[in-house]
Structure formats: structure tokens, C-alpha cells
mmCIF file of C-alpha atoms in Angstrom:
data_model
loop_
_atom_site.group_PDB
_atom_site.id
_atom_site.type_symbol
_atom_site.label_atom_id
_atom_site.label_comp_id
_atom_site.label_asym_id
_atom_site.label_seq_id
_atom_site.Cartn_x
_atom_site.Cartn_y
_atom_site.Cartn_z
ATOM 1 C CA MET A 1 44.387 -69.367 26.288
ATOM 2 C CA LYS A 2 45.619 -70.819 29.550
ATOM 3 C CA PRO A 3 44.930 -68.375 32.400
ATOM 4 C CA THR A 4 47.760 -66.972 34.468
ATOM 5 C CA LYS A 5 48.315 -68.344 37.996
ATOM 6 C CA LEU A 6 46.540 -66.374 40.726
ATOM 7 C CA PHE A 7 48.586 -63.361 41.668
ATOM 8 C CA ALA A 8 48.211 -59.991 43.326
ATOM 9 C CA VAL A 9 48.146 -57.031 40.994
ATOM 10 C CA ALA A 10 49.598 -53.941 42.616
ATOM 11 C CA VAL A 11 47.726 -50.816 41.628
ATOM 12 C CA ALA A 12 49.626 -47.668 42.583
ATOM 13 C CA THR A 13 47.746 -44.820 44.168
ATOM 14 C CA VAL A 14 48.975 -41.866 42.161
ATOM 15 C CA LEU A 15 47.264 -38.719 43.293
ATOM 16 C CA ALA A 16 49.271 -36.696 40.816
ATOM 17 C CA VAL A 17 47.196 -38.218 38.031
ATOM 18 C CA ALA A 18 44.018 -36.882 39.546
ATOM 19 C CA SER A 19 45.657 -33.504 40.107
ATOM 20 C CA ALA A 20 46.828 -33.363 36.517
ATOM 21 C CA GLY A 21 43.341 -34.309 35.360
ATOM 22 C CA CYS A 22 41.923 -31.332 37.229
ATOM 23 C CA MET A 23 44.187 -28.959 35.334
ATOM 24 C CA LYS A 24 42.472 -29.578 32.018
ATOM 25 C CA TYR A 25 39.246 -28.105 33.346
ATOM 26 C CA GLU A 26 38.593 -24.433 33.860
ATOM 27 C CA LYS A 27 38.458 -23.965 37.612
ATOM 28 C CA LYS A 28 34.884 -23.502 38.833
ATOM 29 C CA ALA A 29 33.516 -22.734 42.272
ATOM 30 C CA ASN A 30 32.648 -25.989 43.973
ATOM 31 C CA SER A 31 28.950 -26.563 44.507
ATOM 32 C CA HIS A 32 26.683 -29.605 44.343
ATOM 33 C CA THR A 33 26.634 -29.322 40.526
ATOM 34 C CA THR A 34 29.914 -27.541 39.668
ATOM 35 C CA GLY A 35 33.612 -28.010 40.263
ATOM 36 C CA THR A 36 35.810 -31.088 40.437
ATOM 37 C CA THR A 37 35.836 -34.046 42.814
ATOM 38 C CA THR A 38 37.338 -37.517 42.899
ATOM 39 C CA LEU A 39 35.776 -40.958 43.231
ATOM 40 C CA VAL A 40 37.408 -44.333 43.830
ATOM 41 C CA CYS A 41 35.226 -47.263 42.746
ATOM 42 C CA ASP A 42 35.608 -51.006 43.176
ATOM 43 C CA ASN A 43 36.607 -52.088 39.674
ATOM 44 C CA THR A 44 33.953 -54.825 39.609
ATOM 45 C CA PHE A 45 31.378 -52.001 39.475
ATOM 46 C CA GLU A 46 33.179 -50.017 36.762
ATOM 47 C CA ASN A 47 30.601 -50.291 33.988
ATOM 48 C CA ILE A 48 27.846 -49.129 36.346
ATOM 49 C CA MET A 49 29.611 -46.078 37.742
ATOM 50 C CA ALA A 50 30.983 -45.037 34.361
ATOM 51 C CA GLN A 51 27.392 -44.589 33.182
ATOM 52 C CA GLU A 52 26.448 -42.710 36.361
ATOM 53 C CA VAL A 53 29.331 -40.288 35.815
ATOM 54 C CA ASP A 54 28.492 -39.824 32.128
ATOM 55 C CA VAL A 55 24.876 -38.861 32.783
ATOM 56 C CA PHE A 56 25.733 -36.622 35.750
ATOM 57 C CA GLU A 57 28.375 -34.722 33.773
ATOM 58 C CA TYR A 58 26.007 -34.424 30.820
ATOM 59 C CA GLN A 59 23.271 -32.996 33.027
ATOM 60 C CA TYR A 60 25.724 -30.672 34.810
ATOM 61 C CA PRO A 61 28.410 -29.651 32.275
ATOM 62 C CA GLU A 62 30.446 -27.698 34.852
ATOM 63 C CA ALA A 63 30.807 -30.788 37.077
ATOM 64 C CA HIS A 64 33.766 -33.148 36.687
ATOM 65 C CA ILE A 65 34.048 -36.496 38.504
ATOM 66 C CA LEU A 66 37.615 -37.829 38.275
ATOM 67 C CA THR A 67 37.146 -41.563 38.755
ATOM 68 C CA ARG A 68 39.717 -44.203 39.575
ATOM 69 C CA TYR A 69 38.809 -47.907 39.449
ATOM 70 C CA ALA A 70 40.741 -50.023 41.939
ATOM 71 C CA THR A 71 40.335 -52.858 44.424
ATOM 72 C CA GLN A 72 37.939 -52.440 47.311
ATOM 73 C CA ALA A 73 40.843 -52.321 49.782
ATOM 74 C CA GLU A 74 42.432 -49.486 47.825
ATOM 75 C CA ALA A 75 39.127 -47.606 47.779
ATOM 76 C CA PHE A 76 38.872 -47.748 51.567
ATOM 77 C CA ASP A 77 42.540 -46.810 51.947
ATOM 78 C CA SER A 78 41.922 -43.732 49.832
ATOM 79 C CA LEU A 79 38.866 -42.749 51.869
ATOM 80 C CA MET A 80 40.541 -43.285 55.239
ATOM 81 C CA SER A 81 43.655 -41.343 54.215
ATOM 82 C CA LEU A 82 41.429 -38.469 52.992
ATOM 83 C CA ASN A 83 42.731 -38.770 49.437
ATOM 84 C CA THR A 84 39.176 -39.010 48.146
ATOM 85 C CA LYS A 85 35.787 -38.104 49.583
ATOM 86 C CA THR A 86 33.690 -40.750 47.857
ATOM 87 C CA ILE A 87 33.981 -44.476 47.229
ATOM 88 C CA VAL A 88 31.740 -47.205 45.782
ATOM 89 C CA VAL A 89 32.311 -50.634 47.329
ATOM 90 C CA SER A 90 30.585 -53.889 48.290
ATOM 91 C CA ARG A 91 30.382 -53.290 52.038
ATOM 92 C CA ASP A 92 29.352 -50.474 54.351
ATOM 93 C CA VAL A 93 31.813 -48.438 56.373
ATOM 94 C CA SER A 94 32.394 -50.029 59.786
ATOM 95 C CA GLU A 95 31.816 -48.277 63.120
ATOM 96 C CA ARG A 96 35.574 -48.255 63.709
ATOM 97 C CA GLU A 97 36.161 -46.600 60.344
ATOM 98 C CA ARG A 98 33.427 -44.059 61.076
ATOM 99 C CA GLN A 99 35.111 -43.176 64.348
ATOM 100 C CA ILE A 100 38.519 -42.779 62.703
ATOM 101 C CA LEU A 101 37.020 -40.393 60.153
ATOM 102 C CA LYS A 102 35.126 -38.569 62.884
ATOM 103 C CA ASP A 103 38.412 -38.095 64.739
ATOM 104 C CA LYS A 104 39.698 -36.501 61.531
ATOM 105 C CA ARG A 105 36.681 -34.182 61.579
ATOM 106 C CA ARG A 106 34.922 -35.897 58.717
ATOM 107 C CA THR A 107 31.214 -36.744 58.716
ATOM 108 C CA VAL A 108 30.392 -39.950 56.860
ATOM 109 C CA ARG A 109 27.238 -40.700 54.906
ATOM 110 C CA SER A 110 26.671 -44.126 53.398
ATOM 111 C CA THR A 111 23.806 -45.935 51.754
ATOM 112 C CA LYS A 112 23.118 -49.136 49.868
ATOM 113 C CA ILE A 113 22.617 -48.214 46.224
ATOM 114 C CA ALA A 114 22.118 -51.667 44.679
ATOM 115 C CA VAL A 115 22.221 -55.432 45.064
ATOM 116 C CA ASP A 116 24.645 -57.079 42.655
ATOM 117 C CA ALA A 117 24.341 -60.783 41.894
ATOM 118 C CA VAL A 118 27.534 -62.771 41.448
ATOM 119 C CA ALA A 119 27.307 -64.740 38.216
ATOM 120 C CA LEU A 120 29.177 -67.823 37.056
ATOM 121 C CA ILE A 121 29.913 -68.012 33.332
ATOM 122 C CA VAL A 122 31.266 -70.793 31.134
ATOM 123 C CA ASN A 123 31.995 -71.367 27.474
ATOM 124 C CA PRO A 124 28.822 -71.932 25.391
ATOM 125 C CA GLU A 125 30.121 -75.391 24.470
ATOM 126 C CA ASN A 126 30.335 -76.452 28.105
ATOM 127 C CA PRO A 127 27.466 -78.968 28.675
ATOM 128 C CA VAL A 128 26.971 -77.921 32.304
ATOM 129 C CA GLY A 129 24.037 -75.539 32.763
ATOM 130 C CA LYS A 130 23.222 -75.797 36.481
ATOM 131 C CA LEU A 131 25.188 -76.133 39.713
ATOM 132 C CA THR A 132 24.385 -76.552 43.386
ATOM 133 C CA LEU A 133 26.162 -74.321 45.900
ATOM 134 C CA LYS A 134 27.971 -77.405 47.202
ATOM 135 C CA GLU A 135 29.318 -78.072 43.703
ATOM 136 C CA VAL A 136 30.429 -74.440 43.402
ATOM 137 C CA ALA A 137 32.177 -74.653 46.779
ATOM 138 C CA ASP A 138 33.924 -77.899 45.776
ATOM 139 C CA ILE A 139 35.128 -76.278 42.552
ATOM 140 C CA LEU A 140 36.464 -73.213 44.383
ATOM 141 C CA SER A 141 38.295 -75.291 46.981
ATOM 142 C CA GLY A 142 39.789 -77.590 44.349
ATOM 143 C CA GLU A 143 38.043 -80.668 45.731
ATOM 144 C CA SER A 144 36.313 -81.001 42.362
ATOM 145 C CA SER A 145 39.161 -80.414 39.939
ATOM 146 C CA ASP A 146 37.803 -82.047 36.784
ATOM 147 C CA TRP A 147 34.569 -81.250 34.910
ATOM 148 C CA ASN A 148 33.855 -84.959 34.842
ATOM 149 C CA ASP A 149 33.388 -84.712 38.623
ATOM 150 C CA ILE A 150 30.391 -82.457 37.908
ATOM 151 C CA TRP A 151 28.987 -83.777 34.630
ATOM 152 C CA PRO A 152 29.994 -86.641 32.318
ATOM 153 C CA CYS A 153 32.224 -84.898 29.750
ATOM 154 C CA ASP A 154 35.785 -84.720 28.457
ATOM 155 C CA LEU A 155 36.542 -81.031 29.159
ATOM 156 C CA GLY A 156 39.336 -81.924 31.572
ATOM 157 C CA LYS A 157 40.620 -79.819 34.448
ATOM 158 C CA ILE A 158 38.472 -76.972 35.787
ATOM 159 C CA SER A 159 40.024 -73.503 35.707
ATOM 160 C CA VAL A 160 38.293 -70.877 37.878
ATOM 161 C CA VAL A 161 39.032 -67.335 36.728
ATOM 162 C CA PHE A 162 38.587 -64.105 38.695
ATOM 163 C CA ASP A 163 39.602 -60.589 37.739
ATOM 164 C CA ASP A 164 42.143 -60.086 40.546
ATOM 165 C CA LYS A 165 43.448 -61.858 43.635
ATOM 166 C CA SER A 166 42.403 -58.860 45.753
ATOM 167 C CA SER A 167 38.997 -58.544 44.081
ATOM 168 C CA SER A 168 35.917 -58.115 46.268
ATOM 169 C CA LEU A 169 34.459 -61.020 44.266
ATOM 170 C CA VAL A 170 37.203 -63.293 45.616
ATOM 171 C CA THR A 171 36.455 -62.169 49.173
ATOM 172 C CA TYR A 172 32.721 -62.705 48.723
ATOM 173 C CA MET A 173 33.000 -66.206 47.245
ATOM 174 C CA ARG A 174 35.614 -67.345 49.758
ATOM 175 C CA ASP A 175 33.652 -66.044 52.749
ATOM 176 C CA SER A 176 30.213 -67.097 51.516
ATOM 177 C CA LEU A 177 30.975 -70.593 50.257
ATOM 178 C CA LEU A 178 34.241 -71.642 51.918
ATOM 179 C CA ASN A 179 33.850 -69.978 55.327
ATOM 180 C CA GLY A 180 37.069 -68.081 54.691
ATOM 181 C CA ALA A 181 39.131 -71.146 53.725
ATOM 182 C CA PRO A 182 41.748 -70.742 50.966
ATOM 183 C CA LEU A 183 40.875 -71.108 47.312
ATOM 184 C CA GLY A 184 42.193 -74.141 45.468
ATOM 185 C CA ASP A 185 45.178 -74.387 43.139
ATOM 186 C CA ASN A 186 42.764 -74.351 40.200
ATOM 187 C CA VAL A 187 41.904 -70.653 40.762
ATOM 188 C CA TYR A 188 43.562 -67.963 38.632
ATOM 189 C CA ALA A 189 43.608 -64.190 38.240
ATOM 190 C CA GLN A 190 43.203 -62.670 34.781
ATOM 191 C CA GLY A 191 43.875 -59.026 35.616
ATOM 192 C CA SER A 192 40.509 -57.565 34.618
ATOM 193 C CA ILE A 193 36.858 -58.451 34.073
ATOM 194 C CA PRO A 194 37.191 -58.295 30.247
ATOM 195 C CA ALA A 195 40.107 -60.731 30.545
ATOM 196 C CA VAL A 196 37.835 -63.122 32.465
ATOM 197 C CA PHE A 197 35.410 -63.048 29.523
ATOM 198 C CA LYS A 198 38.261 -63.661 27.093
ATOM 199 C CA ALA A 199 39.459 -66.684 29.067
ATOM 200 C CA VAL A 200 35.957 -68.192 29.193
ATOM 201 C CA LYS A 201 35.361 -67.619 25.482
ATOM 202 C CA GLU A 202 38.684 -69.207 24.551
ATOM 203 C CA SER A 203 38.799 -72.051 27.105
ATOM 204 C CA LYS A 204 36.041 -74.634 27.295
ATOM 205 C CA ASN A 205 37.261 -75.737 30.716
ATOM 206 C CA ALA A 206 37.157 -72.256 32.320
ATOM 207 C CA ILE A 207 34.482 -70.943 34.700
ATOM 208 C CA GLY A 208 34.459 -67.218 35.319
ATOM 209 C CA VAL A 209 33.175 -65.213 38.297
ATOM 210 C CA VAL A 210 31.759 -61.749 37.492
ATOM 211 C CA GLY A 211 29.165 -59.265 38.680
ATOM 212 C CA VAL A 212 25.854 -59.643 36.861
ATOM 213 C CA SER A 213 26.005 -56.148 35.343
ATOM 214 C CA TRP A 214 28.850 -57.411 33.124
ATOM 215 C CA ILE A 215 26.740 -60.137 31.487
ATOM 216 C CA THR A 216 23.627 -58.300 30.345
ATOM 217 C CA THR A 217 22.668 -57.569 26.763
ATOM 218 C CA ASP A 218 22.524 -53.906 27.785
ATOM 219 C CA MET A 219 26.324 -53.772 28.000
ATOM 220 C CA ALA A 220 26.027 -51.911 24.698
ATOM 221 C CA SER A 221 24.851 -48.915 26.713
ATOM 222 C CA ALA A 222 28.426 -48.553 27.937
ATOM 223 C CA ASP A 223 29.288 -47.522 24.353
ATOM 224 C CA MET A 224 26.344 -45.127 23.991
ATOM 225 C CA SER A 225 26.999 -41.406 23.777
ATOM 226 C CA LYS A 226 26.325 -39.365 26.879
ATOM 227 C CA GLU A 227 23.472 -37.690 25.012
ATOM 228 C CA ASP A 228 21.699 -40.950 24.123
ATOM 229 C CA LEU A 229 22.197 -42.485 27.554
ATOM 230 C CA ALA A 230 20.976 -39.317 29.286
ATOM 231 C CA ALA A 231 17.905 -39.109 27.045
ATOM 232 C CA GLU A 232 16.935 -42.650 28.029
ATOM 233 C CA VAL A 233 17.206 -42.198 31.801
ATOM 234 C CA LEU A 234 16.261 -38.542 32.288
ATOM 235 C CA GLY A 235 12.707 -39.012 31.025
ATOM 236 C CA GLU A 236 9.677 -39.825 33.147
ATOM 237 C CA GLU A 237 9.276 -43.389 31.870
ATOM 238 C CA PRO A 238 10.824 -46.258 33.892
ATOM 239 C CA VAL A 239 13.592 -48.285 32.307
ATOM 240 C CA GLU A 240 13.521 -52.044 31.931
ATOM 241 C CA GLY A 241 16.290 -54.260 33.212
ATOM 242 C CA ALA A 242 18.445 -55.952 30.615
ATOM 243 C CA THR A 243 18.394 -59.659 29.834
ATOM 244 C CA LEU A 244 21.440 -61.920 29.979
ATOM 245 C CA THR A 245 23.932 -62.125 27.145
ATOM 246 C CA ASP A 246 24.320 -65.234 24.980
ATOM 247 C CA GLU A 247 28.016 -64.629 24.264
ATOM 248 C CA VAL A 248 28.820 -66.848 27.240
ATOM 249 C CA LYS A 249 26.675 -69.359 29.116
ATOM 250 C CA VAL A 250 25.362 -68.025 32.417
ATOM 251 C CA LEU A 251 24.926 -70.863 34.883
ATOM 252 C CA ALA A 252 21.733 -71.338 36.884
ATOM 253 C CA LEU A 253 22.217 -72.058 40.591
ATOM 254 C CA TYR A 254 20.146 -73.997 43.110
ATOM 255 C CA ASN A 255 19.231 -72.209 46.319
ATOM 256 C CA ASP A 256 19.619 -74.539 49.288
ATOM 257 C CA LYS A 257 17.030 -72.563 51.272
ATOM 258 C CA LEU A 258 14.176 -73.201 48.832
ATOM 259 C CA SER A 259 11.886 -76.226 48.820
ATOM 260 C CA GLY A 260 8.829 -77.538 47.047
ATOM 261 C CA ASP A 261 7.967 -76.006 43.671
ATOM 262 C CA GLU A 262 10.598 -73.294 44.155
ATOM 263 C CA ALA A 263 13.440 -75.798 44.586
ATOM 264 C CA ARG A 264 14.989 -75.383 41.156
ATOM 265 C CA ALA A 265 17.979 -73.611 39.646
ATOM 266 C CA TYR A 266 17.750 -69.885 38.941
ATOM 267 C CA LYS A 267 19.728 -67.483 36.781
ATOM 268 C CA PRO A 268 20.643 -64.008 38.091
ATOM 269 C CA TYR A 269 17.726 -62.032 36.708
ATOM 270 C CA GLN A 270 16.611 -58.909 38.591
ATOM 271 C CA GLN A 271 13.352 -60.552 39.711
ATOM 272 C CA TYR A 272 15.172 -63.543 41.195
ATOM 273 C CA ILE A 273 17.682 -61.259 42.915
ATOM 274 C CA PHE A 274 14.793 -59.262 44.376
ATOM 275 C CA ASP A 275 12.872 -62.222 45.769
ATOM 276 C CA GLY A 276 15.981 -64.051 46.996
ATOM 277 C CA LYS A 277 15.683 -67.072 44.710
ATOM 278 C CA TYR A 278 19.122 -66.502 43.189
ATOM 279 C CA PRO A 279 21.528 -67.421 45.992
ATOM 280 C CA LEU A 280 24.716 -65.428 45.288
ATOM 281 C CA PHE A 281 24.389 -61.693 45.760
ATOM 282 C CA ARG A 282 26.129 -58.847 47.550
ATOM 283 C CA GLN A 283 25.377 -55.261 48.449
ATOM 284 C CA MET A 284 26.735 -52.203 46.676
ATOM 285 C CA TYR A 285 27.388 -49.131 48.823
ATOM 286 C CA MET A 286 28.229 -45.512 48.171
ATOM 287 C CA ILE A 287 30.161 -43.812 50.972
ATOM 288 C CA THR A 288 31.087 -40.133 51.105
ATOM 289 C CA THR A 289 32.549 -37.556 53.467
ATOM 290 C CA GLY A 290 31.498 -34.765 51.107
ATOM 291 C CA ALA A 291 29.221 -32.059 52.470
ATOM 292 C CA SER A 292 25.714 -31.748 51.025
ATOM 293 C CA GLY A 293 26.575 -28.529 49.232
ATOM 294 C CA SER A 294 29.772 -29.894 47.657
ATOM 295 C CA LEU A 295 30.117 -31.661 44.324
ATOM 296 C CA ALA A 296 30.859 -34.937 46.124
ATOM 297 C CA GLY A 297 27.599 -34.484 48.036
ATOM 298 C CA GLY A 298 25.739 -33.602 44.854
ATOM 299 C CA PHE A 299 26.930 -36.726 43.055
ATOM 300 C CA TYR A 300 26.028 -38.845 46.103
ATOM 301 C CA SER A 301 22.487 -37.425 45.983
ATOM 302 C CA PHE A 302 22.315 -38.073 42.227
ATOM 303 C CA VAL A 303 23.333 -41.749 42.430
ATOM 304 C CA THR A 304 21.035 -42.440 45.375
ATOM 305 C CA GLY A 305 18.162 -40.534 43.761
ATOM 306 C CA ASN A 306 15.680 -41.474 41.044
ATOM 307 C CA ILE A 307 17.879 -40.948 37.984
ATOM 308 C CA GLY A 308 20.884 -42.709 39.473
ATOM 309 C CA GLN A 309 18.714 -45.656 40.455
ATOM 310 C CA LYS A 310 17.246 -45.849 36.931
ATOM 311 C CA ILE A 311 20.775 -46.106 35.530
ATOM 312 C CA ILE A 312 21.497 -48.980 37.905
ATOM 313 C CA ALA A 313 18.270 -50.749 36.900
ATOM 314 C CA LYS A 314 19.260 -50.428 33.252
ATOM 315 C CA THR A 315 22.513 -52.342 33.844
ATOM 316 C CA GLY A 316 20.660 -55.465 34.988
ATOM 317 C CA ILE A 317 21.365 -55.388 38.721
ATOM 318 C CA LEU A 318 18.787 -54.557 41.390
ATOM 319 C CA PRO A 319 18.626 -50.894 42.456
ATOM 320 C CA ALA A 320 18.099 -50.247 46.155
ATOM 321 C CA ARG A 321 15.100 -47.986 45.536
ATOM 322 C CA MET A 322 13.172 -48.506 42.359
ATOM 323 C CA GLN A 323 9.647 -49.210 41.158
ATOM 324 C CA ARG A 324 9.512 -52.773 39.907
ATOM 325 C CA ILE A 325 8.334 -53.922 36.497
ATOM 326 C CA GLN A 326 7.531 -57.631 36.647
ATOM 327 C CA VAL A 327 8.129 -59.712 33.522
ATOM 328 C CA GLU A 328 8.058 -63.403 32.741
ATOM 329 C CA LEU A 329 11.478 -65.015 32.955
ATOM 330 C CA GLY A 330 12.886 -68.343 31.883
ATOM 331 C CA GLU A 331 14.986 -70.652 34.017
#
């Protein structure tokens, strides 16, 4: 399937949907474990936060988190316009934004909840298994437009596929590797992360850009019942991070800052994210204006606490605060 040319997908902010969603619940007094609150989450983190919400609502049946997945810009717009109290995004709130909210009599709390690696995926039949950051930058800019520029093969033109033109992944890759310069004409938007996977599986010449939590073998946990997922993370035992899927090929990347025996290509395993060997990673923040005694404050405490961090570890990304379990990894 040939991917669609890069375009902006407008996602309407419809507060009436959230209001209608509230009506299906019996109204409860709002506390840190009861009531209804809203959350706007960067859609590249959807599979992570969906599991956080499931376990929280299972543990506290009278709590309801109405979640909307949108672009990072839309999440901040919703926070700044006071349409939601909590967002999950890939950057912290700025001092200017804090002051604006303070002027609106809102107190902001924010914390890093995880480190998410940015993974590059290709079709399993693509012979390329490793890239340097320079090669990745040349592909993104369009300077390297044919796979034969990277590796002797007959795959033809390179198609780079993101989820959305306004995605935080686009911003990260453009700023990190191109110093803010425009992406090349070989870059396309698919509309969603699952659509990126579909394009890579169907097109041998495609290279997809996704967060690492989307490419772990533990993605099956997204289909687990709330009961089974809660039972796994609510116990005393630590959880183990998932390994990478074999449904697509996950590329290993060279880190320009490493030398000697460490100067090799690494895949985005948790250990290599932790020690900085994998070169493409970004922060994941939770920001709230909810008071400590409110449901928004209670969910913030849950995600940043032990159970919430165990859920993050289970998805394959690196939690901000978590006891490590070291295992042997391949290249």
C-alpha cells in the first residue's frame, strides 16, 4: 500500500463528548479515588496510558478517567484553556505556561514519568538491519531517497512513515537530527500508529517511526482484561520489561558518542535506553492542575507511584522511578 502524502489531520476538540461520557456514570463526590475527571494524552503514548487507566479504574471502581488521545499541541491547548486538568506529553510545561496558569489561579505539578525510545521499523524482508544517525538524518531530509544509497538492494525509493504531521515524533526527529530543517518529500503521514505498522508490513520500501512501547511483544497486554492486568501489576513482585516484536524488523542504531568496544549499533531495549547506548529517546511527562485531594490529583499520584511505574516498565519503555532487573540482551 502506497502511503498517503504528509498532511495535517485536524482533530476537533469536542468537550460535549466528554460531558456526555460523564452522564453514563452515577454522579459521585469527587475525591482522589472517586468521581470523574478528564485526561488528554499524546496519541503516541496511547497504549501506555490506556493500561494505566484500566488498572486505576479497576482498583477504584468509583473513579472514571475520560481520556482523549490527540496531538501534543492539542493536549497543551486543552490544559491552557482549562478544558482538562491533566495531560501526558513529551515535554515539560514551560515557565511561561506555568505563569499563564498561575494567573488563572491554577497550581501546576509536573513530573517525568518515563523515557520513551524512538524506534525505526522496516519490513522483515528489508536487508538493512543497522543505521548510523547520519544515515537516518539523510533519509529524513530526502538526501538519501533510495535504499540503494544505504545498502546494495533493489527496494527502490525510501518512504518514511509517521503517524501524523503534527505528531510529537515528527517534532523530535526533525529537531534532534535535522536541527529543525524541513522533512523531505519522501516523508508521509499515515493517520495513526497502527497505520504506520500496516504500511511497513505491506511495503518493503517503507521505514516507520514509532515509540518503542508499540513494538514490544507485550503489546498483547493491551488486550488483557482489567482483572488480569491488575493482578499482574498490583502484586509485590517486580515486572519484567517486554522484548521486541518480530512482526516487523526493529533497526539497531549507532550512537555517535560511543567509542571503543561500545561503538556498535544498539536496539531500543530498556537497558540500552537506561545507560544511554541507544541514541534516540525522549522524555514522557505528566502535568496536572488537579488538587491533591481531587481525582485528577489521585490519578497523578497513581501514575507517578509504584504501581503506575510498574505498568510503564511492562510496556517496554523505561520508567522514571523503578528498580532495575538486568538481563542479557542481544544486539
